[in-house]
Amino acid sequence: GRGVVMNCDFGLGGGIEDMAGALESAADEAEGLADSLQEGADNIESGFNHETEQSSRMHESADSVREWAERLREAAEEVQGMVDPEEEEPVTPERTAFAEGEAGDAEYKTAYEAWESSHEDWETENSEEARLEKASERANEAAGDTPDLDL
């Protein structure tokens, strides 16, 4: 069988929305291929007035390509959802929110240290770079999952 070849690499050069758009375009192309396979199979069957081994394989290939197009669309939707962070960025505590004096200083220091830790965790999961990397991985996973065509 032959596999579908897709010439794209969803790297970190473009934005997340660009990746989602490229996945949608790839899904459109895949659906066009599936339509062509389906039409070819139908033409063979109308010429012979019955299903043939080749037309059967073409129908199966069309179904595989349609399923792949659906996986690409699902990935596009997931990737589009990565445009914004999943959670809000933690707010930096302000010294003025605490009482004056040593007790307020200690409370502020504790709050600030807790913020630093939570902000580092937030950055790891939700920074633009982290979201872009997750989006790229998801896009490449979907695009690389090409069907084998038995033609």
PDB file of C-alpha atoms in Angstrom:
ATOM      1  CA  GLY A   1       0.000   0.000   0.000  1.00  0.00           C
ATOM      2  CA  ARG A   2       0.956   3.609  -0.311  1.00  0.00           C
ATOM      3  CA  GLY A   3       0.818   6.128   2.477  1.00  0.00           C
ATOM      4  CA  VAL A   4      -0.453   9.637   2.249  1.00  0.00           C
ATOM      5  CA  VAL A   5       2.459  12.058   2.120  1.00  0.00           C
ATOM      6  CA  MET A   6       1.982  15.389   3.799  1.00  0.00           C
ATOM      7  CA  ASN A   7       4.675  17.996   3.337  1.00  0.00           C
ATOM      8  CA  CYS A   8       4.359  20.078   6.446  1.00  0.00           C
ATOM      9  CA  ASP A   9       6.148  20.432   9.727  1.00  0.00           C
ATOM     10  CA  PHE A  10       4.271  22.153  12.486  1.00  0.00           C
ATOM     11  CA  GLY A  11       7.301  23.740  14.072  1.00  0.00           C
ATOM     12  CA  LEU A  12       7.584  26.642  16.454  1.00  0.00           C
ATOM     13  CA  GLY A  13       8.106  29.272  13.735  1.00  0.00           C
ATOM     14  CA  GLY A  14       4.445  30.168  13.267  1.00  0.00           C
ATOM     15  CA  GLY A  15       1.834  30.899  15.848  1.00  0.00           C
ATOM     16  CA  ILE A  16      -0.700  28.577  17.390  1.00  0.00           C
ATOM     17  CA  GLU A  17      -3.486  29.959  15.206  1.00  0.00           C
ATOM     18  CA  ASP A  18      -1.309  29.313  12.121  1.00  0.00           C
ATOM     19  CA  MET A  19      -0.941  25.671  13.182  1.00  0.00           C
ATOM     20  CA  ALA A  20      -4.696  25.305  13.679  1.00  0.00           C
ATOM     21  CA  GLY A  21      -5.296  26.828  10.243  1.00  0.00           C
ATOM     22  CA  ALA A  22      -2.737  24.514   8.631  1.00  0.00           C
ATOM     23  CA  LEU A  23      -4.438  21.494  10.220  1.00  0.00           C
ATOM     24  CA  GLU A  24      -7.809  22.669   8.881  1.00  0.00           C
ATOM     25  CA  SER A  25      -6.278  23.111   5.404  1.00  0.00           C
ATOM     26  CA  ALA A  26      -4.736  19.648   5.596  1.00  0.00           C
ATOM     27  CA  ALA A  27      -8.139  18.227   6.600  1.00  0.00           C
ATOM     28  CA  ASP A  28      -9.710  19.965   3.582  1.00  0.00           C
ATOM     29  CA  GLU A  29      -7.045  18.467   1.298  1.00  0.00           C
ATOM     30  CA  ALA A  30      -7.566  15.021   2.819  1.00  0.00           C
ATOM     31  CA  GLU A  31     -11.315  15.270   2.306  1.00  0.00           C
ATOM     32  CA  GLY A  32     -10.674  16.241  -1.330  1.00  0.00           C
ATOM     33  CA  LEU A  33      -8.502  13.149  -1.727  1.00  0.00           C
ATOM     34  CA  ALA A  34     -11.211  10.989  -0.120  1.00  0.00           C
ATOM     35  CA  ASP A  35     -13.804  12.461  -2.489  1.00  0.00           C
ATOM     36  CA  SER A  36     -11.555  11.664  -5.480  1.00  0.00           C
ATOM     37  CA  LEU A  37     -11.039   8.098  -4.286  1.00  0.00           C
ATOM     38  CA  GLN A  38     -14.772   7.683  -3.730  1.00  0.00           C
ATOM     39  CA  GLU A  39     -15.563   9.100  -7.165  1.00  0.00           C
ATOM     40  CA  GLY A  40     -12.981   6.837  -8.795  1.00  0.00           C
ATOM     41  CA  ALA A  41     -14.427   3.792  -7.075  1.00  0.00           C
ATOM     42  CA  ASP A  42     -17.954   4.787  -8.113  1.00  0.00           C
ATOM     43  CA  ASN A  43     -16.806   5.244 -11.727  1.00  0.00           C
ATOM     44  CA  ILE A  44     -15.189   1.782 -11.777  1.00  0.00           C
ATOM     45  CA  GLU A  45     -18.364   0.245 -10.375  1.00  0.00           C
ATOM     46  CA  SER A  46     -20.601   2.022 -12.881  1.00  0.00           C
ATOM     47  CA  GLY A  47     -18.327   0.876 -15.709  1.00  0.00           C
ATOM     48  CA  PHE A  48     -18.397  -2.765 -14.614  1.00  0.00           C
ATOM     49  CA  ASN A  49     -21.917  -2.612 -13.152  1.00  0.00           C
ATOM     50  CA  HIS A  50     -20.600  -4.174  -9.927  1.00  0.00           C
ATOM     51  CA  GLU A  51     -18.005  -3.686  -7.207  1.00  0.00           C
ATOM     52  CA  THR A  52     -14.475  -4.801  -8.075  1.00  0.00           C
ATOM     53  CA  GLU A  53     -11.495  -5.582  -5.885  1.00  0.00           C
ATOM     54  CA  GLN A  54      -9.941  -2.274  -6.885  1.00  0.00           C
ATOM     55  CA  SER A  55     -13.119  -0.258  -6.218  1.00  0.00           C
ATOM     56  CA  SER A  56     -13.466  -1.959  -2.837  1.00  0.00           C
ATOM     57  CA  ARG A  57      -9.886  -0.977  -1.927  1.00  0.00           C
ATOM     58  CA  MET A  58     -10.578   2.575  -3.100  1.00  0.00           C
ATOM     59  CA  HIS A  59     -13.698   2.780  -0.895  1.00  0.00           C
ATOM     60  CA  GLU A  60     -11.675   1.525   2.084  1.00  0.00           C
ATOM     61  CA  SER A  61      -8.917   4.026   1.351  1.00  0.00           C
ATOM     62  CA  ALA A  62     -11.457   6.847   1.050  1.00  0.00           C
ATOM     63  CA  ASP A  63     -12.872   5.876   4.459  1.00  0.00           C
ATOM     64  CA  SER A  64      -9.364   5.821   5.989  1.00  0.00           C
ATOM     65  CA  VAL A  65      -8.562   9.250   4.561  1.00  0.00           C
ATOM     66  CA  ARG A  66     -11.895  10.667   5.842  1.00  0.00           C
ATOM     67  CA  GLU A  67     -11.135   9.319   9.316  1.00  0.00           C
ATOM     68  CA  TRP A  68      -7.718  10.962   9.144  1.00  0.00           C
ATOM     69  CA  ALA A  69      -9.313  14.252   8.051  1.00  0.00           C
ATOM     70  CA  GLU A  70     -11.557  14.044  11.121  1.00  0.00           C
ATOM     71  CA  ARG A  71      -8.522  13.467  13.369  1.00  0.00           C
ATOM     72  CA  LEU A  72      -6.879  16.515  11.766  1.00  0.00           C
ATOM     73  CA  ARG A  73      -9.994  18.624  12.472  1.00  0.00           C
ATOM     74  CA  GLU A  74     -10.090  17.424  16.082  1.00  0.00           C
ATOM     75  CA  ALA A  75      -6.415  18.339  16.467  1.00  0.00           C
ATOM     76  CA  ALA A  76      -7.084  21.757  14.883  1.00  0.00           C
ATOM     77  CA  GLU A  77      -9.788  22.401  17.467  1.00  0.00           C
ATOM     78  CA  GLU A  78      -7.507  21.319  20.321  1.00  0.00           C
ATOM     79  CA  VAL A  79      -4.639  23.444  19.004  1.00  0.00           C
ATOM     80  CA  GLN A  80      -6.938  26.473  18.587  1.00  0.00           C
ATOM     81  CA  GLY A  81      -7.896  26.009  22.249  1.00  0.00           C
ATOM     82  CA  MET A  82      -4.236  26.497  23.198  1.00  0.00           C
ATOM     83  CA  VAL A  83      -4.194  30.109  21.982  1.00  0.00           C
ATOM     84  CA  ASP A  84      -5.045  31.360  25.479  1.00  0.00           C
ATOM     85  CA  PRO A  85      -3.597  30.035  28.742  1.00  0.00           C
ATOM     86  CA  GLU A  86      -5.679  27.413  30.528  1.00  0.00           C
ATOM     87  CA  GLU A  87      -5.571  29.364  33.745  1.00  0.00           C
ATOM     88  CA  GLU A  88      -5.058  32.959  34.774  1.00  0.00           C
ATOM     89  CA  GLU A  89      -1.565  34.126  35.615  1.00  0.00           C
ATOM     90  CA  PRO A  90      -1.082  34.431  39.396  1.00  0.00           C
ATOM     91  CA  VAL A  91      -1.229  38.031  40.595  1.00  0.00           C
ATOM     92  CA  THR A  92       1.903  39.430  42.212  1.00  0.00           C
ATOM     93  CA  PRO A  93       1.214  40.371  45.828  1.00  0.00           C
ATOM     94  CA  GLU A  94       1.595  44.066  46.658  1.00  0.00           C
ATOM     95  CA  ARG A  95       3.419  45.091  49.817  1.00  0.00           C
ATOM     96  CA  THR A  96       0.734  47.699  50.522  1.00  0.00           C
ATOM     97  CA  ALA A  97      -1.847  44.920  50.953  1.00  0.00           C
ATOM     98  CA  PHE A  98      -0.190  43.872  54.209  1.00  0.00           C
ATOM     99  CA  ALA A  99       0.047  45.561  57.580  1.00  0.00           C
ATOM    100  CA  GLU A 100       2.924  47.907  58.235  1.00  0.00           C
ATOM    101  CA  GLY A 101       5.835  46.767  60.365  1.00  0.00           C
ATOM    102  CA  GLU A 102       7.669  43.507  60.852  1.00  0.00           C
ATOM    103  CA  ALA A 103       4.547  41.314  61.002  1.00  0.00           C
ATOM    104  CA  GLY A 104       3.357  42.731  57.652  1.00  0.00           C
ATOM    105  CA  ASP A 105       6.850  42.332  56.224  1.00  0.00           C
ATOM    106  CA  ALA A 106       6.857  38.641  57.205  1.00  0.00           C
ATOM    107  CA  GLU A 107       3.355  38.077  55.765  1.00  0.00           C
ATOM    108  CA  TYR A 108       4.320  39.822  52.534  1.00  0.00           C
ATOM    109  CA  LYS A 109       7.551  37.774  52.243  1.00  0.00           C
ATOM    110  CA  THR A 110       5.588  34.518  52.723  1.00  0.00           C
ATOM    111  CA  ALA A 111       2.968  35.591  50.174  1.00  0.00           C
ATOM    112  CA  TYR A 112       5.635  36.674  47.697  1.00  0.00           C
ATOM    113  CA  GLU A 113       7.514  33.370  47.983  1.00  0.00           C
ATOM    114  CA  ALA A 114       4.266  31.448  47.469  1.00  0.00           C
ATOM    115  CA  TRP A 115       3.549  33.621  44.408  1.00  0.00           C
ATOM    116  CA  GLU A 116       7.044  32.964  42.990  1.00  0.00           C
ATOM    117  CA  SER A 117       6.512  29.225  43.260  1.00  0.00           C
ATOM    118  CA  SER A 118       3.010  29.293  41.760  1.00  0.00           C
ATOM    119  CA  HIS A 119       4.144  31.663  39.005  1.00  0.00           C
ATOM    120  CA  GLU A 120       6.996  29.336  38.020  1.00  0.00           C
ATOM    121  CA  ASP A 121       4.496  26.462  37.794  1.00  0.00           C
ATOM    122  CA  TRP A 122       2.147  28.649  35.753  1.00  0.00           C
ATOM    123  CA  GLU A 123       4.960  29.652  33.375  1.00  0.00           C
ATOM    124  CA  THR A 124       5.927  26.004  32.845  1.00  0.00           C
ATOM    125  CA  GLU A 125       2.387  25.043  31.809  1.00  0.00           C
ATOM    126  CA  ASN A 126       0.844  28.233  30.414  1.00  0.00           C
ATOM    127  CA  SER A 127       3.529  30.479  28.966  1.00  0.00           C
ATOM    128  CA  GLU A 128       3.228  31.193  25.260  1.00  0.00           C
ATOM    129  CA  GLU A 129       6.330  29.107  24.637  1.00  0.00           C
ATOM    130  CA  ALA A 130       4.891  26.116  26.552  1.00  0.00           C
ATOM    131  CA  ARG A 131       1.547  26.391  24.745  1.00  0.00           C
ATOM    132  CA  LEU A 132       3.304  26.688  21.384  1.00  0.00           C
ATOM    133  CA  GLU A 133       5.354  23.577  22.116  1.00  0.00           C
ATOM    134  CA  LYS A 134       2.240  21.608  23.158  1.00  0.00           C
ATOM    135  CA  ALA A 135       0.398  22.810  20.052  1.00  0.00           C
ATOM    136  CA  SER A 136       3.311  21.811  17.810  1.00  0.00           C
ATOM    137  CA  GLU A 137       3.465  18.331  19.358  1.00  0.00           C
ATOM    138  CA  ARG A 138      -0.292  17.830  18.921  1.00  0.00           C
ATOM    139  CA  ALA A 139      -0.267  19.112  15.324  1.00  0.00           C
ATOM    140  CA  ASN A 140       2.672  16.919  14.317  1.00  0.00           C
ATOM    141  CA  GLU A 141       1.096  13.898  16.010  1.00  0.00           C
ATOM    142  CA  ALA A 142      -2.132  14.324  14.030  1.00  0.00           C
ATOM    143  CA  ALA A 143      -0.397  15.116  10.747  1.00  0.00           C
ATOM    144  CA  GLY A 144       2.006  12.204  11.106  1.00  0.00           C
ATOM    145  CA  ASP A 145      -0.825   9.734  11.671  1.00  0.00           C
ATOM    146  CA  THR A 146      -1.347   9.294   7.928  1.00  0.00           C
ATOM    147  CA  PRO A 147      -3.377   6.347   6.639  1.00  0.00           C
ATOM    148  CA  ASP A 148      -1.871   3.609   4.500  1.00  0.00           C
ATOM    149  CA  LEU A 149      -3.713   3.360   1.221  1.00  0.00           C
ATOM    150  CA  ASP A 150      -4.161  -0.067  -0.321  1.00  0.00           C
ATOM    151  CA  LEU A 151      -4.376   0.969  -3.971  1.00  0.00           C
TER     152      LEU A 151
END
